[in-house]
Amino acid sequence: SSDETFVRPVQWLLALFGNELIPLHRFGLNSDRLTYGHRFHAPAAITLESPERYEAALKSAYVWAEVGSKKTEIRRQIVAAAAALNGHARITEDLLDEVTALVEWPVAITGHFEDRFLELPPEVIVATVETNQRYFTVFSDAAHTTLTHAFITVANIESRDVSQVITGNERVVRPRLTDALFFYQQDLKQPLASYGEKLASVTFQKDLGSTADKVARVAKLAGGIARELKADAVAAERAAQLCKNDLVTKMVYEFPELQGLMGGYYAAKSGESLEVAGAIREHYLPTQQGTAIPATREGQIVALADKLDTLAGIFAIGQKPTASKDPYALRRAALGVLRICLEAALPLDLPSLFASALAAQPTGKKDYAARNELVEFAMERLRAYLVGSEVDGRAISVESFEAVRAMAITQPLDFQRRLHA
């Protein structure tokens, strides 16, 4: 009857301070000493005399109230269930946190899907089973390279007929994997290169043209960087030409988080070289702080070219980030450029890179001022990344950073080496 809101309908209100009942009227309810346990295992009301009894009383009524220990117990059950299969469960903290919040009385249960689905790349099955169903996948090895047809789900009840629960879980997974397998097989009916034509109708940014236009710029930039590094320019350019083609496949339309990964698989299936397929797979890296940079030289080059083109294009049309908004994730792109240069030990010069990227843009501000603005933007990211990091147990100070910056060093690798010295 009031305008108060809560994420779910509120069924009861327990409010104690020591042994004293706090009289409250909220959400249309009066407070009381009553709480309730698991609605199937222990539906009767529980009267609490003091807060100290809360956790134990709920646990005796099949509700595990303390989050930390419940999470530990769920992890233990999942690991044990996987070990019973001679396998290793893939447990991510995000999924474990979500499942911990979803269940009151965790019971790990193992199910299986048909072997025919293992034709799919493992990332597709993981995306389907984990993201959509909140189940845990099981691999035959600790490195999580060989997927099995088993999965582990955490039920919220000690069922009297577990086989029915397992059958229900398997019945839900099957149509999703069937769809994914259909998308995969349909996508493979034509080589990855043939999808490039569709990119002309996909807008990258209204002032900067289509994704096909971006791909052409990235390929040219990748070739130039490869030649400067004396790397395989042919492979780098080919990977760049194909790196966005998977965006118009059925699989990536359904699972956007698999962009790049699916391009790598489709490139390999289309007969492209390992270098090209690997670079396509890696070119979005690093996706966020803490994730690895591309492992291959071609992947590093295409990743650099892609990020440099985005930075140059958005700066050229005057849409650089503000204090509160960064819709094109340009800060992350700039940090990605810097990390690749530093971690892969690439002796590349920022003004030269940005000048090349700006020159290829179809419109906007492409002069020295724009280039210098981009360099300044990147140097601010470099400051944030390096200041406070440790070298031989000592934290790098702002003063040290500014001392090197005063030398007008614009090659990130050289900058870092001088800073460390």
Coordinates of C-alpha atoms in Angstrom, one line a residue:
S1 CA 0.0 0.0 0.0
S2 CA 3.0 2.3 0.2
D3 CA 5.5 3.4 -2.5
E4 CA 8.5 1.6 -0.9
T5 CA 10.2 -0.8 -3.2
F6 CA 12.3 -3.9 -2.8
V7 CA 13.8 -6.4 -5.2
R8 CA 11.3 -9.1 -4.1
P9 CA 8.0 -9.1 -2.3
V10 CA 8.8 -8.9 1.4
Q11 CA 7.2 -11.7 3.4
W12 CA 8.3 -11.0 7.0
L13 CA 10.3 -8.6 9.0
L14 CA 12.6 -9.6 11.8
A15 CA 14.2 -6.8 13.9
L16 CA 16.0 -7.4 17.2
F17 CA 18.5 -5.4 19.2
G18 CA 19.9 -7.8 21.8
N19 CA 16.9 -9.5 23.3
E20 CA 14.7 -6.5 22.6
L21 CA 12.2 -6.4 19.7
I22 CA 12.5 -3.3 17.6
P23 CA 9.0 -2.1 16.7
L24 CA 9.0 -1.3 13.0
H25 CA 6.4 -0.9 10.3
R26 CA 7.9 -1.2 6.8
F27 CA 6.8 -2.7 3.5
G28 CA 3.3 -3.0 4.9
L29 CA 4.6 -5.3 7.7
N30 CA 5.0 -5.1 11.5
S31 CA 8.3 -6.5 12.8
D32 CA 8.4 -9.6 14.9
R33 CA 10.8 -12.3 16.4
L34 CA 9.9 -14.7 13.6
T35 CA 12.0 -15.9 10.7
Y36 CA 11.6 -18.9 8.4
G37 CA 13.8 -21.6 7.0
H38 CA 13.8 -23.5 3.8
R39 CA 10.3 -23.5 2.3
F40 CA 10.4 -27.2 1.4
H41 CA 12.6 -28.8 4.1
A42 CA 11.6 -26.7 7.1
P43 CA 8.7 -24.3 6.4
A44 CA 7.6 -23.8 10.0
A45 CA 8.2 -20.4 11.7
I46 CA 11.3 -20.0 13.9
T47 CA 11.2 -17.8 17.0
L48 CA 14.4 -16.0 17.9
E49 CA 15.1 -14.8 21.4
S50 CA 18.4 -13.2 20.5
P51 CA 20.5 -12.4 17.3
E52 CA 23.2 -14.9 18.4
R53 CA 20.9 -17.8 17.6
Y54 CA 20.2 -16.5 14.1
E55 CA 22.8 -18.4 12.0
A56 CA 22.5 -21.7 13.9
A57 CA 18.7 -21.6 13.9
L58 CA 18.5 -21.0 10.1
K59 CA 21.1 -23.7 9.4
S60 CA 19.1 -26.3 11.4
A61 CA 16.2 -25.2 9.1
Y62 CA 18.2 -25.8 5.9
V63 CA 19.2 -22.2 5.2
W64 CA 23.0 -21.5 5.1
A65 CA 22.9 -17.8 6.0
E66 CA 26.7 -17.0 6.3
V67 CA 27.9 -16.3 2.7
G68 CA 31.6 -16.9 3.1
S69 CA 31.3 -20.4 4.5
K70 CA 28.5 -21.3 2.1
K71 CA 30.7 -20.3 -0.9
T72 CA 33.5 -22.4 0.5
E73 CA 31.1 -25.4 0.9
I74 CA 29.8 -25.0 -2.7
R75 CA 33.4 -24.9 -4.0
R76 CA 34.2 -28.1 -2.0
Q77 CA 31.1 -29.9 -3.4
I78 CA 31.9 -28.9 -7.0
V79 CA 35.5 -30.0 -6.7
A80 CA 34.5 -33.3 -5.1
A81 CA 31.8 -33.9 -7.8
A82 CA 34.4 -33.3 -10.6
A83 CA 37.0 -35.5 -8.9
A84 CA 34.4 -38.3 -8.8
L85 CA 34.4 -38.1 -12.6
N86 CA 38.2 -37.9 -12.7
G87 CA 37.8 -34.4 -14.0
H88 CA 38.5 -30.8 -13.1
A89 CA 35.6 -28.2 -12.8
R90 CA 36.0 -24.8 -14.2
I91 CA 35.1 -22.5 -11.3
T92 CA 35.2 -18.7 -11.9
E93 CA 34.7 -16.3 -9.0
D94 CA 31.8 -14.5 -10.7
L95 CA 29.8 -17.7 -11.3
L96 CA 30.6 -19.0 -7.9
D97 CA 29.4 -15.7 -6.3
E98 CA 26.2 -15.8 -8.3
V99 CA 25.4 -19.4 -7.5
T100 CA 26.2 -18.8 -3.8
A101 CA 23.6 -16.0 -3.9
L102 CA 21.0 -18.2 -5.6
V103 CA 20.9 -21.1 -3.2
E104 CA 20.0 -21.5 0.5
W105 CA 21.0 -25.2 0.9
P106 CA 23.5 -26.1 -1.7
V107 CA 23.6 -29.6 -3.2
A108 CA 26.0 -30.3 -6.1
I109 CA 24.5 -32.6 -8.8
T110 CA 26.2 -33.9 -11.9
G111 CA 24.5 -34.1 -15.4
H112 CA 25.7 -34.9 -18.9
F113 CA 25.0 -33.7 -22.4
E114 CA 25.5 -35.8 -25.6
D115 CA 29.0 -36.3 -27.0
R116 CA 27.9 -34.9 -30.3
F117 CA 28.0 -31.4 -28.9
L118 CA 31.8 -31.7 -28.2
E119 CA 32.2 -30.9 -31.9
L120 CA 31.6 -27.3 -30.7
P121 CA 34.6 -25.2 -29.6
P122 CA 34.9 -25.5 -25.8
E123 CA 34.3 -21.7 -25.4
V124 CA 30.9 -22.1 -27.0
I125 CA 29.8 -24.8 -24.6
V126 CA 31.2 -22.9 -21.6
A127 CA 29.3 -19.8 -22.7
T128 CA 26.1 -21.8 -23.1
V129 CA 26.3 -23.9 -19.9
E130 CA 27.9 -21.3 -17.6
T131 CA 26.5 -18.0 -18.8
N132 CA 22.9 -19.1 -19.6
Q133 CA 22.4 -21.9 -17.1
R134 CA 24.8 -21.1 -14.2
Y135 CA 26.2 -24.7 -14.4
F136 CA 29.9 -25.6 -14.0
T137 CA 31.7 -27.3 -16.9
V138 CA 34.1 -30.2 -16.3
F139 CA 37.4 -30.7 -18.1
S140 CA 39.6 -33.9 -18.2
D141 CA 42.7 -31.9 -17.3
A142 CA 43.7 -29.3 -14.7
A143 CA 44.7 -26.8 -17.5
H144 CA 41.1 -26.8 -18.7
T145 CA 42.0 -27.6 -22.4
T146 CA 39.9 -30.8 -23.0
L147 CA 36.2 -30.5 -22.2
T148 CA 34.1 -33.5 -21.1
H149 CA 30.4 -34.0 -21.6
A150 CA 29.7 -33.6 -17.9
F151 CA 28.5 -30.5 -16.0
I152 CA 27.8 -29.8 -12.3
T153 CA 24.8 -27.8 -11.1
V154 CA 24.1 -26.7 -7.6
A155 CA 20.5 -27.5 -6.5
N156 CA 18.7 -25.7 -3.6
I157 CA 17.2 -28.9 -2.2
E158 CA 18.1 -32.4 -1.1
S159 CA 15.8 -34.1 -3.5
R160 CA 14.2 -37.5 -2.8
D161 CA 14.6 -38.3 -6.5
V162 CA 17.8 -36.8 -7.7
S163 CA 17.5 -38.5 -11.1
Q164 CA 14.5 -36.3 -11.9
V165 CA 16.5 -33.1 -11.1
I166 CA 19.3 -34.3 -13.3
T167 CA 17.0 -35.1 -16.1
G168 CA 15.4 -31.6 -15.8
N169 CA 18.8 -29.9 -16.0
E170 CA 19.9 -32.0 -19.0
R171 CA 16.6 -31.2 -20.8
V172 CA 17.2 -27.5 -20.4
V173 CA 20.8 -27.6 -21.6
R174 CA 20.1 -29.8 -24.7
P175 CA 18.1 -27.2 -26.8
R176 CA 20.6 -24.5 -26.1
L177 CA 23.5 -26.6 -27.3
T178 CA 21.5 -27.8 -30.3
D179 CA 21.0 -24.2 -31.3
A180 CA 24.7 -23.5 -30.8
L181 CA 25.7 -26.5 -32.9
F182 CA 23.3 -25.4 -35.7
F183 CA 24.8 -21.9 -35.7
Y184 CA 28.3 -23.3 -35.8
Q185 CA 27.6 -25.7 -38.7
Q186 CA 25.8 -23.0 -40.7
D187 CA 28.6 -20.6 -40.2
L188 CA 31.1 -23.2 -41.5
K189 CA 29.3 -23.6 -44.8
Q190 CA 31.3 -20.7 -46.2
P191 CA 34.9 -19.6 -45.5
L192 CA 35.5 -16.8 -43.1
A193 CA 36.8 -14.5 -45.8
S194 CA 33.3 -14.5 -47.5
Y195 CA 31.7 -12.8 -44.5
G196 CA 33.7 -9.6 -45.2
E197 CA 31.2 -8.3 -47.7
K198 CA 28.6 -7.9 -45.0
L199 CA 30.8 -5.6 -43.0
A200 CA 30.1 -2.8 -45.5
S201 CA 26.6 -2.6 -44.1
V202 CA 27.7 -2.6 -40.4
T203 CA 28.3 0.9 -39.1
F204 CA 31.5 1.4 -37.0
Q205 CA 30.7 5.0 -36.2
K206 CA 28.5 7.3 -38.3
D207 CA 31.4 9.8 -39.1
L208 CA 34.0 7.1 -39.5
G209 CA 32.2 4.8 -41.9
S210 CA 31.5 1.1 -41.8
T211 CA 33.3 -1.7 -40.1
A212 CA 34.6 -2.6 -43.5
D213 CA 36.2 0.8 -43.7
K214 CA 37.7 0.3 -40.3
V215 CA 39.1 -3.1 -41.3
A216 CA 40.8 -1.5 -44.4
R217 CA 42.5 1.1 -42.2
V218 CA 43.5 -1.5 -39.6
A219 CA 45.0 -3.8 -42.3
K220 CA 47.1 -0.9 -43.7
L221 CA 48.3 0.1 -40.2
A222 CA 49.1 -3.5 -39.2
G223 CA 51.2 -3.9 -42.3
G224 CA 53.2 -0.8 -41.5
I225 CA 53.8 -1.8 -37.9
A226 CA 54.8 -5.3 -39.0
R227 CA 57.4 -3.9 -41.5
E228 CA 58.8 -1.6 -38.9
L229 CA 59.2 -4.5 -36.5
K230 CA 60.5 -6.8 -39.3
A231 CA 57.6 -9.2 -38.6
D232 CA 55.5 -11.1 -41.1
A233 CA 53.6 -8.2 -42.7
V234 CA 51.6 -10.6 -45.0
A235 CA 50.2 -12.6 -42.1
A236 CA 49.5 -9.4 -40.1
E237 CA 47.6 -7.8 -42.9
R238 CA 45.7 -10.9 -43.7
A239 CA 44.6 -11.3 -40.1
A240 CA 43.6 -7.7 -39.9
Q241 CA 41.5 -8.1 -43.1
L242 CA 39.6 -11.0 -41.5
C243 CA 39.6 -10.0 -37.9
K244 CA 36.1 -8.5 -37.8
N245 CA 34.4 -11.0 -40.2
D246 CA 33.0 -13.1 -37.3
L247 CA 30.8 -10.2 -36.2
V248 CA 28.3 -11.1 -38.9
T249 CA 28.2 -14.8 -38.2
K250 CA 25.3 -16.5 -36.5
M251 CA 27.3 -17.7 -33.5
V252 CA 28.7 -14.3 -32.6
Y253 CA 25.3 -12.7 -33.1
E254 CA 24.0 -15.1 -30.4
F255 CA 27.1 -15.0 -28.2
P256 CA 28.8 -11.5 -28.7
E257 CA 31.3 -12.4 -26.0
L258 CA 32.9 -14.9 -28.4
Q259 CA 33.9 -12.3 -31.0
G260 CA 37.5 -12.9 -32.0
L261 CA 37.5 -16.4 -30.6
M262 CA 35.1 -17.7 -33.2
G263 CA 36.9 -15.8 -35.9
G264 CA 40.1 -17.7 -35.0
Y265 CA 38.2 -21.1 -35.2
Y266 CA 36.6 -20.2 -38.5
A267 CA 39.8 -19.0 -40.0
A268 CA 41.6 -22.3 -39.1
K269 CA 38.6 -24.3 -40.5
S270 CA 38.8 -22.1 -43.7
G271 CA 42.4 -23.1 -44.3
E272 CA 44.1 -19.9 -43.1
S273 CA 47.5 -20.2 -41.5
L274 CA 48.0 -20.8 -37.8
E275 CA 49.5 -17.3 -37.5
V276 CA 46.5 -15.6 -39.1
A277 CA 44.0 -17.7 -37.1
G278 CA 45.9 -17.0 -33.8
A279 CA 46.1 -13.2 -34.5
I280 CA 42.3 -13.0 -35.2
R281 CA 41.7 -14.9 -31.9
E282 CA 43.9 -12.6 -29.9
H283 CA 43.3 -9.2 -31.4
Y284 CA 40.9 -7.9 -28.8
L285 CA 43.4 -8.5 -26.0
P286 CA 44.0 -7.2 -23.4
T287 CA 40.3 -6.9 -22.8
Q288 CA 40.6 -5.5 -19.2
Q289 CA 43.2 -4.9 -16.5
G290 CA 44.9 -8.1 -15.5
T291 CA 44.2 -10.0 -18.8
A292 CA 47.1 -11.1 -20.9
I293 CA 48.3 -9.3 -24.0
P294 CA 48.3 -11.3 -27.3
A295 CA 51.0 -14.1 -27.2
T296 CA 51.9 -14.0 -30.9
R297 CA 53.7 -11.2 -32.7
E298 CA 51.0 -11.1 -35.4
G299 CA 48.3 -10.9 -32.7
Q300 CA 50.1 -8.0 -31.0
I301 CA 50.4 -6.1 -34.2
V302 CA 46.7 -6.5 -35.2
A303 CA 45.6 -5.6 -31.6
L304 CA 47.8 -2.5 -31.7
A305 CA 46.4 -1.5 -35.1
D306 CA 42.8 -2.0 -34.1
K307 CA 43.2 0.0 -30.9
L308 CA 45.2 2.8 -32.5
D309 CA 42.5 3.2 -35.3
T310 CA 39.7 3.5 -32.7
L311 CA 41.7 6.1 -30.7
A312 CA 42.7 8.1 -33.7
G313 CA 39.2 8.1 -35.2
I314 CA 37.3 9.1 -32.1
F315 CA 39.8 11.8 -31.2
A316 CA 39.7 13.1 -34.8
I317 CA 35.9 13.7 -34.7
G318 CA 36.2 15.4 -31.3
Q319 CA 34.6 12.7 -29.1
K320 CA 37.5 12.1 -26.7
P321 CA 36.5 10.8 -23.2
T322 CA 35.3 13.2 -20.5
A323 CA 35.7 12.8 -16.7
S324 CA 32.5 10.8 -16.5
K325 CA 32.0 9.2 -19.9
D326 CA 34.1 7.0 -22.1
P327 CA 31.6 5.2 -24.4
Y328 CA 34.3 3.9 -26.8
A329 CA 36.5 2.6 -23.9
L330 CA 39.4 4.8 -25.2
R331 CA 41.2 4.7 -21.8
R332 CA 41.3 0.9 -22.0
A333 CA 42.4 1.0 -25.6
A334 CA 45.3 3.4 -24.8
L335 CA 46.4 1.2 -21.9
G336 CA 46.2 -1.8 -24.1
V337 CA 48.5 -0.1 -26.6
L338 CA 50.9 0.7 -23.9
R339 CA 50.9 -2.7 -22.3
I340 CA 51.5 -4.4 -25.6
C341 CA 54.5 -2.1 -26.3
L342 CA 55.9 -2.7 -22.8
E343 CA 55.2 -6.4 -22.2
A344 CA 56.1 -7.5 -25.7
A345 CA 59.2 -5.2 -25.7
L346 CA 58.2 -3.5 -28.9
P347 CA 60.4 -0.4 -29.7
L348 CA 57.5 1.7 -31.2
D349 CA 57.1 5.5 -31.1
L350 CA 53.8 6.9 -30.0
P351 CA 53.8 10.1 -32.2
S352 CA 54.6 8.0 -35.2
L353 CA 51.9 5.4 -34.5
F354 CA 49.2 8.0 -33.9
A355 CA 50.3 10.1 -37.0
S356 CA 49.8 7.0 -39.2
A357 CA 46.5 6.1 -37.6
L358 CA 45.2 9.7 -37.9
A359 CA 46.3 10.0 -41.6
A360 CA 44.0 7.1 -42.5
Q361 CA 40.9 8.6 -40.9
P362 CA 38.2 9.7 -43.4
T363 CA 37.3 12.9 -41.6
G364 CA 38.0 15.2 -38.6
K365 CA 41.1 16.8 -37.1
K366 CA 44.2 15.0 -38.3
D367 CA 47.0 17.6 -37.7
Y368 CA 49.9 17.8 -35.3
A369 CA 47.6 19.1 -32.6
A370 CA 45.5 16.0 -32.8
R371 CA 48.5 13.8 -32.7
N372 CA 49.9 15.6 -29.7
E373 CA 46.6 15.4 -28.0
L374 CA 46.6 11.6 -28.5
V375 CA 50.2 11.3 -27.2
E376 CA 49.3 13.4 -24.1
F377 CA 46.3 11.1 -23.5
A378 CA 48.5 8.0 -23.8
M379 CA 51.2 9.4 -21.5
E380 CA 48.6 10.1 -18.8
R381 CA 47.6 6.5 -19.0
L382 CA 51.3 5.5 -18.8
R383 CA 51.6 7.6 -15.7
A384 CA 48.6 5.9 -14.0
Y385 CA 50.0 2.5 -15.0
L386 CA 53.6 2.9 -14.0
V387 CA 53.6 5.2 -10.9
G388 CA 53.2 3.1 -7.8
S389 CA 54.4 -0.1 -9.5
E390 CA 57.4 -1.7 -8.0
V391 CA 61.0 -2.3 -9.3
D392 CA 63.3 -4.3 -7.1
G393 CA 61.0 -3.8 -4.1
R394 CA 60.7 0.0 -4.5
A395 CA 57.6 1.9 -5.7
I396 CA 58.1 4.2 -8.7
S397 CA 57.4 7.8 -7.6
V398 CA 55.7 10.6 -9.5
E399 CA 59.1 12.5 -9.3
S400 CA 60.9 9.7 -11.2
F401 CA 58.1 9.6 -13.8
E402 CA 58.3 13.3 -14.4
A403 CA 62.1 13.2 -14.6
V404 CA 61.9 10.8 -17.5
R405 CA 59.0 12.7 -19.1
A406 CA 61.0 15.9 -19.1
M407 CA 63.3 14.2 -21.6
A408 CA 60.4 14.1 -24.1
I409 CA 60.7 10.3 -24.4
T410 CA 57.8 9.1 -26.6
Q411 CA 58.7 5.4 -27.0
P412 CA 56.9 3.5 -24.1
L413 CA 59.6 0.8 -23.9
D414 CA 62.4 3.3 -23.8
F415 CA 60.5 5.3 -21.2
Q416 CA 60.0 2.3 -18.9
R417 CA 63.6 1.3 -19.2
R418 CA 64.9 4.8 -18.2
L419 CA 62.4 4.9 -15.4
H420 CA 63.6 1.6 -14.0
A421 CA 67.2 2.7 -14.3

